[in-house]
């Protein structure tokens, strides 16, 4: 049957006037985007500390990547509500999350259905597997458990976006090698899922950006937040989203480390914070060092018992404390075992 020309024109006009909605468009302002940070102690924010210089105790804040990410998303104009059964972070912030210190993938999987049903997140930020590697679980079965967990989350929240993060580096062996091997498996896992599962590379975070063997310090968490923000920009953002501060481009920052020094014969674990500066491509901090030097005693003639004696030219080894720039790794130098 031939459609009348007038009716065809009216239909075409209506379709042309209808806005095109992006496949991953965020909810309208009346309904905030519910974001669930999901994982272990790194999601919780362990290692995030008060970084004021001179604060020997480095009072924990548990801000992690979450607080910085909230600020970035807010500045972009995205209405976000962080959700979860756990609370951590400074007062006045959105403190909800689902980070469980010490938990492995199987432990999260045993509880995730309840959390998803209760909080109904639109977005899941998944950083998980660190404890599996720290407990020397085999890489391949751990990667399989991660893949199964992603499928489990998808079944519970069919329309949610899942941001799967490659892990922050381990600081020392054997953690570093295990985590690196596990990280190599994650891109392939994500590639095998649907287009609402996104890869976020956090594997560049390590070295001076880590508070201890496994956890980032606030510099590392700032980098995590930046990487997550960039990944979310590709899904929810547009040209109007601000780039924000790039923590990878900084030339000076305050870094905190978990240090172990022996005091009165007993281990004394605490946080130490200091200011670091990028100098000639190398991160350094002001400090003191013991320097060995040779004291030159020139040859001379002395009189002893009415006789003249020639004392030969000589050098004496001495030490002194000098102010200098240090490039050492405070954790490896002072952390102990």
PDB file of N, CA and C in Angstrom, residues 217-320:
ATOM      1  N   UNK A 217      50.110   5.026  47.507  1.00  0.00           N
ATOM      2  CA  UNK A 217      49.976   6.189  48.383  1.00  0.00           C
ATOM      3  C   UNK A 217      49.061   7.183  47.665  1.00  0.00           C
ATOM      4  N   UNK A 218      48.924   8.388  48.182  1.00  0.00           N
ATOM      5  CA  UNK A 218      47.966   9.318  47.574  1.00  0.00           C
ATOM      6  C   UNK A 218      48.354   9.728  46.150  1.00  0.00           C
ATOM      7  N   UNK A 219      49.638   9.704  45.839  1.00  0.00           N
ATOM      8  CA  UNK A 219      50.049   9.977  44.460  1.00  0.00           C
ATOM      9  C   UNK A 219      49.552   8.859  43.546  1.00  0.00           C
ATOM     10  N   UNK A 220      49.687   7.604  44.003  1.00  0.00           N
ATOM     11  CA  UNK A 220      49.192   6.473  43.217  1.00  0.00           C
ATOM     12  C   UNK A 220      47.687   6.496  43.067  1.00  0.00           C
ATOM     13  N   UNK A 221      46.991   6.847  44.157  1.00  0.00           N
ATOM     14  CA  UNK A 221      45.526   6.914  44.079  1.00  0.00           C
ATOM     15  C   UNK A 221      45.062   8.031  43.152  1.00  0.00           C
ATOM     16  N   UNK A 222      45.789   9.146  43.124  1.00  0.00           N
ATOM     17  CA  UNK A 222      45.438  10.231  42.199  1.00  0.00           C
ATOM     18  C   UNK A 222      45.553   9.751  40.751  1.00  0.00           C
ATOM     19  N   UNK A 223      46.547   8.926  40.477  1.00  0.00           N
ATOM     20  CA  UNK A 223      46.712   8.373  39.137  1.00  0.00           C
ATOM     21  C   UNK A 223      45.594   7.384  38.819  1.00  0.00           C
ATOM     22  N   UNK A 224      45.186   6.591  39.802  1.00  0.00           N
ATOM     23  CA  UNK A 224      44.062   5.678  39.590  1.00  0.00           C
ATOM     24  C   UNK A 224      42.794   6.461  39.237  1.00  0.00           C
ATOM     25  N   UNK A 225      42.521   7.527  39.995  1.00  0.00           N
ATOM     26  CA  UNK A 225      41.337   8.339  39.750  1.00  0.00           C
ATOM     27  C   UNK A 225      41.376   8.955  38.351  1.00  0.00           C
ATOM     28  N   UNK A 226      42.539   9.427  37.957  1.00  0.00           N
ATOM     29  CA  UNK A 226      42.705  10.041  36.638  1.00  0.00           C
ATOM     30  C   UNK A 226      42.436   9.022  35.529  1.00  0.00           C
ATOM     31  N   UNK A 227      42.963   7.814  35.679  1.00  0.00           N
ATOM     32  CA  UNK A 227      42.764   6.780  34.664  1.00  0.00           C
ATOM     33  C   UNK A 227      41.295   6.357  34.584  1.00  0.00           C
ATOM     34  N   UNK A 228      40.627   6.240  35.735  1.00  0.00           N
ATOM     35  CA  UNK A 228      39.213   5.908  35.742  1.00  0.00           C
ATOM     36  C   UNK A 228      38.386   7.029  35.102  1.00  0.00           C
ATOM     37  N   UNK A 229      38.719   8.253  35.430  1.00  0.00           N
ATOM     38  CA  UNK A 229      37.991   9.404  34.882  1.00  0.00           C
ATOM     39  C   UNK A 229      38.094   9.438  33.359  1.00  0.00           C
ATOM     40  N   UNK A 230      39.287   9.201  32.848  1.00  0.00           N
ATOM     41  CA  UNK A 230      39.466   9.211  31.394  1.00  0.00           C
ATOM     42  C   UNK A 230      38.652   8.087  30.737  1.00  0.00           C
ATOM     43  N   UNK A 231      38.618   6.920  31.400  1.00  0.00           N
ATOM     44  CA  UNK A 231      37.841   5.809  30.854  1.00  0.00           C
ATOM     45  C   UNK A 231      36.345   6.131  30.888  1.00  0.00           C
ATOM     46  N   UNK A 232      35.878   6.758  31.954  1.00  0.00           N
ATOM     47  CA  UNK A 232      34.463   7.114  32.056  1.00  0.00           C
ATOM     48  C   UNK A 232      34.107   8.253  31.100  1.00  0.00           C
ATOM     49  N   UNK A 233      35.072   9.120  30.808  1.00  0.00           N
ATOM     50  CA  UNK A 233      34.834  10.199  29.841  1.00  0.00           C
ATOM     51  C   UNK A 233      34.465   9.622  28.476  1.00  0.00           C
ATOM     52  N   UNK A 234      35.128   8.549  28.088  1.00  0.00           N
ATOM     53  CA  UNK A 234      34.859   7.937  26.791  1.00  0.00           C
ATOM     54  C   UNK A 234      33.447   7.354  26.728  1.00  0.00           C
ATOM     55  N   UNK A 235      32.881   6.987  27.877  1.00  0.00           N
ATOM     56  CA  UNK A 235      31.570   6.359  27.910  1.00  0.00           C
ATOM     57  C   UNK A 235      30.452   7.373  28.143  1.00  0.00           C
ATOM     58  N   UNK A 236      30.669   8.283  29.104  1.00  0.00           N
ATOM     59  CA  UNK A 236      29.606   9.205  29.507  1.00  0.00           C
ATOM     60  C   UNK A 236      29.875  10.658  29.124  1.00  0.00           C
ATOM     61  N   UNK A 237      31.094  10.964  28.821  1.00  0.00           N
ATOM     62  CA  UNK A 237      31.460  12.358  28.618  1.00  0.00           C
ATOM     63  C   UNK A 237      31.259  12.833  27.200  1.00  0.00           C
ATOM     64  N   UNK A 238      31.658  14.048  26.970  1.00  0.00           N
ATOM     65  CA  UNK A 238      31.650  14.645  25.646  1.00  0.00           C
ATOM     66  C   UNK A 238      32.780  15.661  25.603  1.00  0.00           C
ATOM     67  N   UNK A 239      32.806  16.457  24.558  1.00  0.00           N
ATOM     68  CA  UNK A 239      33.905  17.415  24.401  1.00  0.00           C
ATOM     69  C   UNK A 239      33.939  18.445  25.511  1.00  0.00           C
ATOM     70  N   UNK A 240      32.828  18.576  26.257  1.00  0.00           N
ATOM     71  CA  UNK A 240      32.769  19.581  27.301  1.00  0.00           C
ATOM     72  C   UNK A 240      33.358  19.146  28.629  1.00  0.00           C
ATOM     73  N   UNK A 241      33.683  17.873  28.774  1.00  0.00           N
ATOM     74  CA  UNK A 241      34.251  17.409  30.042  1.00  0.00           C
ATOM     75  C   UNK A 241      35.672  17.953  30.202  1.00  0.00           C
ATOM     76  N   UNK A 242      35.997  18.549  31.341  1.00  0.00           N
ATOM     77  CA  UNK A 242      37.358  19.067  31.541  1.00  0.00           C
ATOM     78  C   UNK A 242      38.370  17.933  31.663  1.00  0.00           C
ATOM     79  N   UNK A 243      39.568  18.174  31.160  1.00  0.00           N
ATOM     80  CA  UNK A 243      40.614  17.150  31.263  1.00  0.00           C
ATOM     81  C   UNK A 243      41.053  16.967  32.706  1.00  0.00           C
ATOM     82  N   UNK A 244      41.074  18.060  33.474  1.00  0.00           N
ATOM     83  CA  UNK A 244      41.511  17.986  34.864  1.00  0.00           C
ATOM     84  C   UNK A 244      43.015  17.837  34.990  1.00  0.00           C
ATOM     85  N   UNK A 245      43.485  17.915  36.216  1.00  0.00           N
ATOM     86  CA  UNK A 245      44.929  17.815  36.472  1.00  0.00           C
ATOM     87  C   UNK A 245      45.433  16.419  36.140  1.00  0.00           C
ATOM     88  N   UNK A 246      46.551  16.367  35.443  1.00  0.00           N
ATOM     89  CA  UNK A 246      47.185  15.093  35.099  1.00  0.00           C
ATOM     90  C   UNK A 246      48.289  14.797  36.116  1.00  0.00           C
ATOM     91  N   UNK A 247      48.077  13.860  37.033  1.00  0.00           N
ATOM     92  CA  UNK A 247      49.099  13.587  38.062  1.00  0.00           C
ATOM     93  C   UNK A 247      50.384  12.988  37.501  1.00  0.00           C
ATOM     94  N   UNK A 248      50.310  12.463  36.295  1.00  0.00           N
ATOM     95  CA  UNK A 248      51.524  11.929  35.668  1.00  0.00           C
ATOM     96  C   UNK A 248      52.448  13.045  35.193  1.00  0.00           C
ATOM     97  N   UNK A 249      51.900  14.255  35.037  1.00  0.00           N
ATOM     98  CA  UNK A 249      52.682  15.367  34.499  1.00  0.00           C
ATOM     99  C   UNK A 249      53.281  16.242  35.589  1.00  0.00           C
ATOM    100  N   UNK A 250      53.064  15.914  36.853  1.00  0.00           N
ATOM    101  CA  UNK A 250      53.563  16.738  37.941  1.00  0.00           C
ATOM    102  C   UNK A 250      55.083  16.699  38.060  1.00  0.00           C
ATOM    103  N   UNK A 251      55.644  17.761  38.604  1.00  0.00           N
ATOM    104  CA  UNK A 251      57.096  17.824  38.816  1.00  0.00           C
ATOM    105  C   UNK A 251      57.457  17.944  40.294  1.00  0.00           C
ATOM    106  N   UNK A 252      56.440  18.012  41.156  1.00  0.00           N
ATOM    107  CA  UNK A 252      56.674  18.058  42.597  1.00  0.00           C
ATOM    108  C   UNK A 252      55.440  17.533  43.296  1.00  0.00           C
ATOM    109  N   UNK A 253      55.644  16.724  44.318  1.00  0.00           N
ATOM    110  CA  UNK A 253      54.512  16.171  45.057  1.00  0.00           C
ATOM    111  C   UNK A 253      54.983  15.675  46.415  1.00  0.00           C
ATOM    112  N   UNK A 254      54.032  15.471  47.318  1.00  0.00           N
ATOM    113  CA  UNK A 254      54.328  14.901  48.632  1.00  0.00           C
ATOM    114  C   UNK A 254      54.015  13.419  48.599  1.00  0.00           C
ATOM    115  N   UNK A 255      54.952  12.594  48.998  1.00  0.00           N
ATOM    116  CA  UNK A 255      54.797  11.147  48.981  1.00  0.00           C
ATOM    117  C   UNK A 255      54.936  10.586  50.393  1.00  0.00           C
ATOM    118  N   UNK A 256      54.067   9.638  50.724  1.00  0.00           N
ATOM    119  CA  UNK A 256      54.107   8.987  52.039  1.00  0.00           C
ATOM    120  C   UNK A 256      54.413   7.508  51.861  1.00  0.00           C
ATOM    121  N   UNK A 257      55.183   6.974  52.808  1.00  0.00           N
ATOM    122  CA  UNK A 257      55.577   5.575  52.769  1.00  0.00           C
ATOM    123  C   UNK A 257      55.424   4.947  54.151  1.00  0.00           C
ATOM    124  N   UNK A 258      55.098   3.669  54.171  1.00  0.00           N
ATOM    125  CA  UNK A 258      55.016   2.929  55.422  1.00  0.00           C
ATOM    126  C   UNK A 258      56.427   2.452  55.773  1.00  0.00           C
ATOM    127  N   UNK A 259      56.933   2.960  56.875  1.00  0.00           N
ATOM    128  CA  UNK A 259      58.327   2.743  57.244  1.00  0.00           C
ATOM    129  C   UNK A 259      58.402   1.933  58.536  1.00  0.00           C
ATOM    130  N   UNK A 260      59.392   1.084  58.620  1.00  0.00           N
ATOM    131  CA  UNK A 260      59.655   0.334  59.846  1.00  0.00           C
ATOM    132  C   UNK A 260      61.041   0.680  60.354  1.00  0.00           C
ATOM    133  N   UNK A 261      61.095   1.354  61.493  1.00  0.00           N
ATOM    134  CA  UNK A 261      62.365   1.635  62.149  1.00  0.00           C
ATOM    135  C   UNK A 261      62.351   1.012  63.540  1.00  0.00           C
ATOM    136  N   UNK A 262      63.471   0.512  63.945  1.00  0.00           N
ATOM    137  CA  UNK A 262      63.555  -0.099  65.267  1.00  0.00           C
ATOM    138  C   UNK A 262      63.756   0.980  66.318  1.00  0.00           C
ATOM    139  N   UNK A 263      62.856   1.031  67.295  1.00  0.00           N
ATOM    140  CA  UNK A 263      62.923   1.980  68.396  1.00  0.00           C
ATOM    141  C   UNK A 263      62.920   1.185  69.698  1.00  0.00           C
ATOM    142  N   UNK A 264      63.970   1.379  70.491  1.00  0.00           N
ATOM    143  CA  UNK A 264      64.107   0.661  71.766  1.00  0.00           C
ATOM    144  C   UNK A 264      64.005  -0.848  71.552  1.00  0.00           C
ATOM    145  N   UNK A 265      64.573  -1.333  70.453  1.00  0.00           N
ATOM    146  CA  UNK A 265      64.614  -2.760  70.201  1.00  0.00           C
ATOM    147  C   UNK A 265      63.328  -3.354  69.669  1.00  0.00           C
ATOM    148  N   UNK A 266      62.342  -2.511  69.395  1.00  0.00           N
ATOM    149  CA  UNK A 266      61.063  -3.012  68.902  1.00  0.00           C
ATOM    150  C   UNK A 266      60.720  -2.353  67.569  1.00  0.00           C
ATOM    151  N   UNK A 267      60.009  -3.080  66.667  1.00  0.00           N
ATOM    152  CA  UNK A 267      59.638  -2.478  65.372  1.00  0.00           C
ATOM    153  C   UNK A 267      58.645  -1.347  65.570  1.00  0.00           C
ATOM    154  N   UNK A 268      58.856  -0.266  64.826  1.00  0.00           N
ATOM    155  CA  UNK A 268      57.999   0.908  64.924  1.00  0.00           C
ATOM    156  C   UNK A 268      57.490   1.229  63.521  1.00  0.00           C
ATOM    157  N   UNK A 269      56.285   0.727  63.187  1.00  0.00           N
ATOM    158  CA  UNK A 269      55.700   0.987  61.878  1.00  0.00           C
ATOM    159  C   UNK A 269      54.964   2.311  61.908  1.00  0.00           C
ATOM    160  N   UNK A 270      55.252   3.153  60.957  1.00  0.00           N
ATOM    161  CA  UNK A 270      54.566   4.433  60.867  1.00  0.00           C
ATOM    162  C   UNK A 270      54.706   4.979  59.440  1.00  0.00           C
ATOM    163  N   UNK A 271      53.988   6.049  59.162  1.00  0.00           N
ATOM    164  CA  UNK A 271      54.071   6.695  57.851  1.00  0.00           C
ATOM    165  C   UNK A 271      55.033   7.868  57.920  1.00  0.00           C
ATOM    166  N   UNK A 272      55.817   8.016  56.888  1.00  0.00           N
ATOM    167  CA  UNK A 272      56.689   9.178  56.774  1.00  0.00           C
ATOM    168  C   UNK A 272      56.403   9.856  55.438  1.00  0.00           C
ATOM    169  N   UNK A 273      56.220  11.159  55.483  1.00  0.00           N
ATOM    170  CA  UNK A 273      55.897  11.931  54.287  1.00  0.00           C
ATOM    171  C   UNK A 273      56.987  12.965  54.026  1.00  0.00           C
ATOM    172  N   UNK A 274      57.331  13.156  52.787  1.00  0.00           N
ATOM    173  CA  UNK A 274      58.308  14.174  52.433  1.00  0.00           C
ATOM    174  C   UNK A 274      58.007  14.693  51.029  1.00  0.00           C
ATOM    175  N   UNK A 275      58.596  15.822  50.724  1.00  0.00           N
ATOM    176  CA  UNK A 275      58.379  16.477  49.433  1.00  0.00           C
ATOM    177  C   UNK A 275      59.392  15.961  48.419  1.00  0.00           C
ATOM    178  N   UNK A 276      58.910  15.509  47.267  1.00  0.00           N
ATOM    179  CA  UNK A 276      59.757  14.998  46.207  1.00  0.00           C
ATOM    180  C   UNK A 276      59.661  15.917  44.990  1.00  0.00           C
ATOM    181  N   UNK A 277      60.780  16.062  44.274  1.00  0.00           N
ATOM    182  CA  UNK A 277      60.851  16.931  43.103  1.00  0.00           C
ATOM    183  C   UNK A 277      61.483  16.178  41.938  1.00  0.00           C
ATOM    184  N   UNK A 278      60.941  16.388  40.750  1.00  0.00           N
ATOM    185  CA  UNK A 278      61.514  15.767  39.560  1.00  0.00           C
ATOM    186  C   UNK A 278      62.680  16.621  39.089  1.00  0.00           C
ATOM    187  N   UNK A 279      63.885  16.071  39.172  1.00  0.00           N
ATOM    188  CA  UNK A 279      65.103  16.803  38.814  1.00  0.00           C
ATOM    189  C   UNK A 279      65.880  15.996  37.775  1.00  0.00           C
ATOM    190  N   UNK A 280      66.034  16.582  36.577  1.00  0.00           N
ATOM    191  CA  UNK A 280      66.777  15.930  35.491  1.00  0.00           C
ATOM    192  C   UNK A 280      66.239  14.527  35.222  1.00  0.00           C
ATOM    193  N   UNK A 281      64.906  14.412  35.226  1.00  0.00           N
ATOM    194  CA  UNK A 281      64.279  13.134  34.914  1.00  0.00           C
ATOM    195  C   UNK A 281      64.264  12.126  36.037  1.00  0.00           C
ATOM    196  N   UNK A 282      64.636  12.565  37.239  1.00  0.00           N
ATOM    197  CA  UNK A 282      64.709  11.629  38.365  1.00  0.00           C
ATOM    198  C   UNK A 282      64.031  12.232  39.583  1.00  0.00           C
ATOM    199  N   UNK A 283      63.173  11.450  40.251  1.00  0.00           N
ATOM    200  CA  UNK A 283      62.508  11.939  41.451  1.00  0.00           C
ATOM    201  C   UNK A 283      63.459  11.909  42.637  1.00  0.00           C
ATOM    202  N   UNK A 284      63.582  13.054  43.309  1.00  0.00           N
ATOM    203  CA  UNK A 284      64.508  13.159  44.435  1.00  0.00           C
ATOM    204  C   UNK A 284      63.859  13.945  45.575  1.00  0.00           C
ATOM    205  N   UNK A 285      64.387  13.757  46.755  1.00  0.00           N
ATOM    206  CA  UNK A 285      63.883  14.474  47.928  1.00  0.00           C
ATOM    207  C   UNK A 285      65.062  15.059  48.698  1.00  0.00           C
ATOM    208  N   UNK A 286      64.883  16.179  49.364  1.00  0.00           N
ATOM    209  CA  UNK A 286      65.968  16.733  50.179  1.00  0.00           C
ATOM    210  C   UNK A 286      66.154  15.886  51.423  1.00  0.00           C
ATOM    211  N   UNK A 287      67.400  15.745  51.822  1.00  0.00           N
ATOM    212  CA  UNK A 287      67.688  14.961  53.019  1.00  0.00           C
ATOM    213  C   UNK A 287      69.137  15.109  53.410  1.00  0.00           C
ATOM    214  N   UNK A 288      69.572  14.241  54.273  1.00  0.00           N
ATOM    215  CA  UNK A 288      70.964  14.269  54.722  1.00  0.00           C
ATOM    216  C   UNK A 288      71.614  12.926  54.444  1.00  0.00           C
ATOM    217  N   UNK A 289      72.909  12.971  54.297  1.00  0.00           N
ATOM    218  CA  UNK A 289      73.670  11.751  54.054  1.00  0.00           C
ATOM    219  C   UNK A 289      75.019  11.858  54.754  1.00  0.00           C
ATOM    220  N   UNK A 290      75.541  10.713  55.156  1.00  0.00           N
ATOM    221  CA  UNK A 290      76.872  10.670  55.761  1.00  0.00           C
ATOM    222  C   UNK A 290      77.911  10.567  54.653  1.00  0.00           C
ATOM    223  N   UNK A 291      78.813  11.495  54.646  1.00  0.00           N
ATOM    224  CA  UNK A 291      79.817  11.559  53.585  1.00  0.00           C
ATOM    225  C   UNK A 291      81.198  11.282  54.165  1.00  0.00           C
ATOM    226  N   UNK A 292      81.934  10.431  53.487  1.00  0.00           N
ATOM    227  CA  UNK A 292      83.311  10.132  53.880  1.00  0.00           C
ATOM    228  C   UNK A 292      84.258  11.016  53.070  1.00  0.00           C
ATOM    229  N   UNK A 293      85.223  11.594  53.741  1.00  0.00           N
ATOM    230  CA  UNK A 293      86.180  12.438  53.029  1.00  0.00           C
ATOM    231  C   UNK A 293      87.565  12.261  53.657  1.00  0.00           C
ATOM    232  N   UNK A 294      88.585  12.750  52.945  1.00  0.00           N
ATOM    233  CA  UNK A 294      89.970  12.665  53.427  1.00  0.00           C
ATOM    234  C   UNK A 294      90.443  14.039  53.883  1.00  0.00           C
ATOM    235  N   UNK A 295      90.906  14.095  55.090  1.00  0.00           N
ATOM    236  CA  UNK A 295      91.455  15.331  55.644  1.00  0.00           C
ATOM    237  C   UNK A 295      92.956  15.365  55.351  1.00  0.00           C
ATOM    238  N   UNK A 296      93.399  16.388  54.619  1.00  0.00           N
ATOM    239  CA  UNK A 296      94.795  16.489  54.215  1.00  0.00           C
ATOM    240  C   UNK A 296      95.615  17.188  55.300  1.00  0.00           C
ATOM    241  N   UNK A 297      96.613  16.489  55.812  1.00  0.00           N
ATOM    242  CA  UNK A 297      97.559  17.071  56.775  1.00  0.00           C
ATOM    243  C   UNK A 297      98.881  17.289  56.029  1.00  0.00           C
ATOM    244  N   UNK A 298      99.217  18.533  55.832  1.00  0.00           N
ATOM    245  CA  UNK A 298     100.430  18.825  55.066  1.00  0.00           C
ATOM    246  C   UNK A 298     101.694  18.463  55.845  1.00  0.00           C
ATOM    247  N   UNK A 299     102.726  18.162  55.085  1.00  0.00           N
ATOM    248  CA  UNK A 299     104.025  17.864  55.706  1.00  0.00           C
ATOM    249  C   UNK A 299     104.524  19.095  56.464  1.00  0.00           C
ATOM    250  N   UNK A 300     105.183  18.846  57.586  1.00  0.00           N
ATOM    251  CA  UNK A 300     105.671  19.970  58.383  1.00  0.00           C
ATOM    252  C   UNK A 300     106.846  19.505  59.233  1.00  0.00           C
ATOM    253  N   UNK A 301     107.533  20.460  59.772  1.00  0.00           N
ATOM    254  CA  UNK A 301     108.679  20.184  60.651  1.00  0.00           C
ATOM    255  C   UNK A 301     108.271  20.552  62.065  1.00  0.00           C
ATOM    256  N   UNK A 302     108.453  19.615  62.981  1.00  0.00           N
ATOM    257  CA  UNK A 302     108.144  19.877  64.392  1.00  0.00           C
ATOM    258  C   UNK A 302     109.410  19.669  65.209  1.00  0.00           C
ATOM    259  N   UNK A 303     109.471  20.317  66.366  1.00  0.00           N
ATOM    260  CA  UNK A 303     110.605  20.168  67.269  1.00  0.00           C
ATOM    261  C   UNK A 303     110.200  19.287  68.439  1.00  0.00           C
ATOM    262  N   UNK A 304     110.948  18.230  68.634  1.00  0.00           N
ATOM    263  CA  UNK A 304     110.672  17.317  69.745  1.00  0.00           C
ATOM    264  C   UNK A 304     111.981  16.994  70.441  1.00  0.00           C
ATOM    265  N   UNK A 305     112.041  17.346  71.710  1.00  0.00           N
ATOM    266  CA  UNK A 305     113.229  17.098  72.526  1.00  0.00           C
ATOM    267  C   UNK A 305     114.460  17.696  71.865  1.00  0.00           C
ATOM    268  N   UNK A 306     114.314  18.959  71.494  1.00  0.00           N
ATOM    269  CA  UNK A 306     115.415  19.754  70.922  1.00  0.00           C
ATOM    270  C   UNK A 306     115.872  19.242  69.569  1.00  0.00           C
ATOM    271  N   UNK A 307     115.062  18.369  69.000  1.00  0.00           N
ATOM    272  CA  UNK A 307     115.410  17.861  67.666  1.00  0.00           C
ATOM    273  C   UNK A 307     114.291  18.205  66.687  1.00  0.00           C
ATOM    274  N   UNK A 308     114.657  18.531  65.478  1.00  0.00           N
ATOM    275  CA  UNK A 308     113.668  18.816  64.444  1.00  0.00           C
ATOM    276  C   UNK A 308     113.286  17.518  63.718  1.00  0.00           C
ATOM    277  N   UNK A 309     111.963  17.291  63.658  1.00  0.00           N
ATOM    278  CA  UNK A 309     111.447  16.064  63.029  1.00  0.00           C
ATOM    279  C   UNK A 309     110.508  16.453  61.884  1.00  0.00           C
ATOM    280  N   UNK A 310     110.666  15.800  60.756  1.00  0.00           N
ATOM    281  CA  UNK A 310     109.802  16.052  59.601  1.00  0.00           C
ATOM    282  C   UNK A 310     108.608  15.081  59.646  1.00  0.00           C
ATOM    283  N   UNK A 311     107.399  15.655  59.722  1.00  0.00           N
ATOM    284  CA  UNK A 311     106.178  14.835  59.664  1.00  0.00           C
ATOM    285  C   UNK A 311     105.708  14.831  58.204  1.00  0.00           C
ATOM    286  N   UNK A 312     105.586  13.643  57.651  1.00  0.00           N
ATOM    287  CA  UNK A 312     105.264  13.530  56.238  1.00  0.00           C
ATOM    288  C   UNK A 312     103.821  13.950  55.933  1.00  0.00           C
ATOM    289  N   UNK A 313     103.631  14.287  54.682  1.00  0.00           N
ATOM    290  CA  UNK A 313     102.298  14.599  54.168  1.00  0.00           C
ATOM    291  C   UNK A 313     101.400  13.366  54.346  1.00  0.00           C
ATOM    292  N   UNK A 314     100.161  13.573  54.836  1.00  0.00           N
ATOM    293  CA  UNK A 314      99.285  12.416  55.042  1.00  0.00           C
ATOM    294  C   UNK A 314      97.806  12.817  54.921  1.00  0.00           C
ATOM    295  N   UNK A 315      96.938  11.787  54.825  1.00  0.00           N
ATOM    296  CA  UNK A 315      95.497  11.962  54.720  1.00  0.00           C
ATOM    297  C   UNK A 315      94.805  11.117  55.788  1.00  0.00           C
ATOM    298  N   UNK A 316      93.850  11.722  56.464  1.00  0.00           N
ATOM    299  CA  UNK A 316      93.067  11.021  57.485  1.00  0.00           C
ATOM    300  C   UNK A 316      91.625  10.885  57.018  1.00  0.00           C
ATOM    301  N   UNK A 317      91.041   9.691  57.165  1.00  0.00           N
ATOM    302  CA  UNK A 317      89.658   9.472  56.759  1.00  0.00           C
ATOM    303  C   UNK A 317      88.712  10.012  57.828  1.00  0.00           C
ATOM    304  N   UNK A 318      87.741  10.829  57.393  1.00  0.00           N
ATOM    305  CA  UNK A 318      86.774  11.425  58.307  1.00  0.00           C
ATOM    306  C   UNK A 318      85.362  11.288  57.709  1.00  0.00           C
ATOM    307  N   UNK A 319      84.333  11.457  58.514  1.00  0.00           N
ATOM    308  CA  UNK A 319      82.950  11.452  58.052  1.00  0.00           C
ATOM    309  C   UNK A 319      82.244  12.727  58.506  1.00  0.00           C
ATOM    310  N   UNK A 320      81.231  13.116  57.734  1.00  0.00           N
ATOM    311  CA  UNK A 320      80.441  14.286  58.096  1.00  0.00           C
ATOM    312  C   UNK A 320      79.040  14.115  57.495  1.00  0.00           C
TER     313      UNK A 320
END
